[in-house]
Tab-separated table of C-alpha atoms in Angstrom:
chain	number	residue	atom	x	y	z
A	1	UNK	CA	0.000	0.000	0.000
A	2	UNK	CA	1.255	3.425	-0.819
A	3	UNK	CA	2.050	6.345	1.673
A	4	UNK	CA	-0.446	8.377	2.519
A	5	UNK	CA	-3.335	6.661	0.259
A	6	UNK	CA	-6.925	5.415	2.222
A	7	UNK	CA	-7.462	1.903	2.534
A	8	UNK	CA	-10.419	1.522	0.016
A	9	UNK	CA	-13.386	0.232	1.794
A	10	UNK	CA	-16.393	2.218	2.723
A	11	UNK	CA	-17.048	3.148	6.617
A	12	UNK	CA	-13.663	3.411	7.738
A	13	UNK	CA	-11.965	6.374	10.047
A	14	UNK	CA	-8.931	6.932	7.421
A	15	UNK	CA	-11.656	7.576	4.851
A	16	UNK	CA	-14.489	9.626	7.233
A	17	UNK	CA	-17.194	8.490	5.162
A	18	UNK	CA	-20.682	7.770	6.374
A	19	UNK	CA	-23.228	5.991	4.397
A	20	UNK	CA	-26.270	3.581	5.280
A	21	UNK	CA	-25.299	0.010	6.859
A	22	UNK	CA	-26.050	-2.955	4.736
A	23	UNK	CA	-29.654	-4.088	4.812
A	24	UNK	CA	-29.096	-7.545	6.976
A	25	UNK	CA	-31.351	-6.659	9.683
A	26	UNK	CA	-33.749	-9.629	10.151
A	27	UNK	CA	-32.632	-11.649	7.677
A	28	UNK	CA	-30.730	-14.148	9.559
A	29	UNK	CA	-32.950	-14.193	12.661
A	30	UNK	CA	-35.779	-16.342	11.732
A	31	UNK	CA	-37.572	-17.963	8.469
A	32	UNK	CA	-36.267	-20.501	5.919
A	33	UNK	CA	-33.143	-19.340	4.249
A	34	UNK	CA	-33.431	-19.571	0.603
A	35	UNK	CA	-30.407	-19.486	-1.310
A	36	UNK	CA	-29.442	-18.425	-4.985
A	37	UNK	CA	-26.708	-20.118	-7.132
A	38	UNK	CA	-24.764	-17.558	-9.645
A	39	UNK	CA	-22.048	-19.289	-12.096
A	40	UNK	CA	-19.701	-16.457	-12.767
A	41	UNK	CA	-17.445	-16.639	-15.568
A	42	UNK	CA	-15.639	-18.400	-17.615
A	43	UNK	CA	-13.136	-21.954	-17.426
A	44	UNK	CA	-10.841	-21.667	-16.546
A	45	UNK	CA	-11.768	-19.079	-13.986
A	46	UNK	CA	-15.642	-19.830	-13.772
A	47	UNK	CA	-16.319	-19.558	-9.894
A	48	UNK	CA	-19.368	-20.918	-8.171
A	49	UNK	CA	-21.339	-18.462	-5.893
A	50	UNK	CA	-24.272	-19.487	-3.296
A	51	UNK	CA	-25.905	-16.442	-2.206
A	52	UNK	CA	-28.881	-15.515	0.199
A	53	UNK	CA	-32.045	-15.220	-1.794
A	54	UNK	CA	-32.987	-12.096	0.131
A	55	UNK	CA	-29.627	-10.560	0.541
A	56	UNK	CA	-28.895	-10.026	-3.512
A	57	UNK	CA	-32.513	-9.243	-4.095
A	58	UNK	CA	-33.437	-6.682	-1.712
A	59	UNK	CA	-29.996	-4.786	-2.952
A	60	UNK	CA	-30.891	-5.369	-6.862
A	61	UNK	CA	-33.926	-5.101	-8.637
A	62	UNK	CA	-32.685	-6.896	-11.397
A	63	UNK	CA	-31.799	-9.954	-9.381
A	64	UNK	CA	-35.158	-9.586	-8.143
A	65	UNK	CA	-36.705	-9.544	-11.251
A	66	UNK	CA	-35.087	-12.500	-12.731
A	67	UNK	CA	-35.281	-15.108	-9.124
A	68	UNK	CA	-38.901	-14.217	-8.759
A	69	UNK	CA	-39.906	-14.922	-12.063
A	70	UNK	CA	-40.846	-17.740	-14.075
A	71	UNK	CA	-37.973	-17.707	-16.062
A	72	UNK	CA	-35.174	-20.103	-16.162
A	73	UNK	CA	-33.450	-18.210	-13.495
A	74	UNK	CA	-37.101	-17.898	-11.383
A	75	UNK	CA	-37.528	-21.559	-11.979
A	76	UNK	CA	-33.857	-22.780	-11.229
A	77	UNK	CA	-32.865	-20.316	-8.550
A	78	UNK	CA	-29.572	-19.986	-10.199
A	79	UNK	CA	-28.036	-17.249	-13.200
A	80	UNK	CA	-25.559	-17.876	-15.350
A	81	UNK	CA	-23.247	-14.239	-15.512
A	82	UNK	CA	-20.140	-15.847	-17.888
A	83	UNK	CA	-19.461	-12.374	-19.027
A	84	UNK	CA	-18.359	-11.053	-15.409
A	85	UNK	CA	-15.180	-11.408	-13.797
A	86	UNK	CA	-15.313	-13.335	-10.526
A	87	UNK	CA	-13.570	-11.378	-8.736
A	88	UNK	CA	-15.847	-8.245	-9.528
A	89	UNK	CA	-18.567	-10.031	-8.658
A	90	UNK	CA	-16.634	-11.420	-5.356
A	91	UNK	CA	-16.437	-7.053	-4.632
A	92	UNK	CA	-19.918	-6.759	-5.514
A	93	UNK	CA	-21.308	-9.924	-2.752
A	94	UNK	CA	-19.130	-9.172	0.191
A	95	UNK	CA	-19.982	-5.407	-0.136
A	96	UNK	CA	-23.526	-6.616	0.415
A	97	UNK	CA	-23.166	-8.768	3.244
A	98	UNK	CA	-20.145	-6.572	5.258
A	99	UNK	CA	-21.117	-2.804	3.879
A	100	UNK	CA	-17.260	-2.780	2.655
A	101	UNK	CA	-15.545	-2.437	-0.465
A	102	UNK	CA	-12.201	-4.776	0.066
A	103	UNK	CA	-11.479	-8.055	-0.908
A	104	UNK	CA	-11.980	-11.132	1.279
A	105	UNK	CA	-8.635	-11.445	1.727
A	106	UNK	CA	-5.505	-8.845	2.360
A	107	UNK	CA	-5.418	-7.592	-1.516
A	108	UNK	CA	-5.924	-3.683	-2.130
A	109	UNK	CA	-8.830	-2.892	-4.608
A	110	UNK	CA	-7.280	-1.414	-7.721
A	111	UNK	CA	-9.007	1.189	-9.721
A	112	UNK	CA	-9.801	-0.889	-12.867
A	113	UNK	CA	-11.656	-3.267	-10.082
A	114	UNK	CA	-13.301	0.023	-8.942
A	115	UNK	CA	-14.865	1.033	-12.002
A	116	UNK	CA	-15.434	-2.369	-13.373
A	117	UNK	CA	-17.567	-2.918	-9.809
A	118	UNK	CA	-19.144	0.412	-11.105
A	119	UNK	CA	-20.099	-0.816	-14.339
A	120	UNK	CA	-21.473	-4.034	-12.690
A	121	UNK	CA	-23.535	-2.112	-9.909
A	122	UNK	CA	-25.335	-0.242	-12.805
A	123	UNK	CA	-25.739	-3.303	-15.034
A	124	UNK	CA	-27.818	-4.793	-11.118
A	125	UNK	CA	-29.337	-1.786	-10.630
A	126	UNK	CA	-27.278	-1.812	-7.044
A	127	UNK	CA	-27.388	2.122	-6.717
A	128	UNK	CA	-26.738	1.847	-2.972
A	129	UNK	CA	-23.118	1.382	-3.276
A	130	UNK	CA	-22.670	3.696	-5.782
A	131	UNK	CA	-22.326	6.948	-2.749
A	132	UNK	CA	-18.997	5.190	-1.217
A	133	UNK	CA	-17.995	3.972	-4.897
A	134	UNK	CA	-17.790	7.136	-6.258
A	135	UNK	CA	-16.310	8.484	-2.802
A	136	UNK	CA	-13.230	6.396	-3.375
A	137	UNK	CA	-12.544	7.055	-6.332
A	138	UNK	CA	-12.759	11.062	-5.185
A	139	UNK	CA	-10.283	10.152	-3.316
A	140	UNK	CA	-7.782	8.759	-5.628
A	141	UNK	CA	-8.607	11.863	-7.819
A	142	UNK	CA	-7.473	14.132	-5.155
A	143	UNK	CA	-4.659	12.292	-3.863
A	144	UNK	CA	-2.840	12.026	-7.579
A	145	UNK	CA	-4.168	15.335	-8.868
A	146	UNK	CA	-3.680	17.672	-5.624
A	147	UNK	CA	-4.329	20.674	-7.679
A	148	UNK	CA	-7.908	19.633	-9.212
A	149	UNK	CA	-11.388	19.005	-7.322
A	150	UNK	CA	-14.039	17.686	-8.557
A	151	UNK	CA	-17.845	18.555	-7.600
A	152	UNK	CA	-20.568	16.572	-8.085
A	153	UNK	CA	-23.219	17.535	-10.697
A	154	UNK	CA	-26.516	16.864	-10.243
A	155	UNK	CA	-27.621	13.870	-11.789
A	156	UNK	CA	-24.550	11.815	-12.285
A	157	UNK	CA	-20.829	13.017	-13.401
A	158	UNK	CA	-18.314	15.637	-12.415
A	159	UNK	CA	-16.981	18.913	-12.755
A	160	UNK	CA	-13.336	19.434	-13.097
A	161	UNK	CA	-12.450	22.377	-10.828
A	162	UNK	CA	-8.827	24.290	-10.809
């Protein structure tokens, strides 16, 4: 890890950001768990994910959409997402269940994960991480280009300030 950069994960001190806490309230308390199955990728790197049901739907209305359907995903409980690097994905799941954006294990988050996570939280419809998403990336903007700001515009993009 560099000098001087944030560890990039939402909610931490080093970073002072504040957004909302992931959604798990009661859904681990009581109830059958119901489980989805996503096949991410391609061989060699194809990875198997097991999901809960109500965790990935409740974040993206897409995912919704497709498990309580009667389409082949409705019917099988399972999606097949070969386009989508597994380790994106990987971001994309343990952001929803831990409210951070970090790998499972000791690896920093680069920014080509950061705006390929991006690209896959607007292809879900996940808008709720999109706050501490673009946050980081703020961040790195600030960090390499000390000179430069950028403000938000309204709907989505940014100004380059001097």
């Amino acid at each position: 890890r560099e000098e001087g950069r944030p560890k990039v994960y939402f909610g931490q001190a080093d970073t002072s950001l504040k957004h909302p806490k992931p959604m798990l309230t009661g859904f681990f308390i009581s109830g059958t768990q119901e489980f989805v199955i996503t096949n991410v990728g391609t061989e060699p790197n194809k990875e198997i994910s097991v999901v809960h049901k109500k965790l990935i739907c409740s974040y993206s209305p897409f995912c919704r959409a497709a498990f309580d359907s009667c389409m082949v995903e409705g019917r099988t409980q399972s999606m097949d997402l070969k386009d989508i690097d597994p380790d994106i994905f990987a971001l994309l799941v343990h952001w929803m269940y831990s409210g951070r954006i970090e790998h499972a294990v000791d690896k920093e988050v680069s920014r080509r994960e950061l705006r390929s996570l991006g690209e896959l939280a607007e292809r879900f419809i996940v808008h709720n991480i999109c706050l501490p998403l673009y946050d980081i990336i703020l961040i790195y903007i600030r960090l390499d280009n000390p000179r430069y700001f950028l403000i938000p515009y309204e709907d989505r993009g940014f100004y380059r300030v001097r």
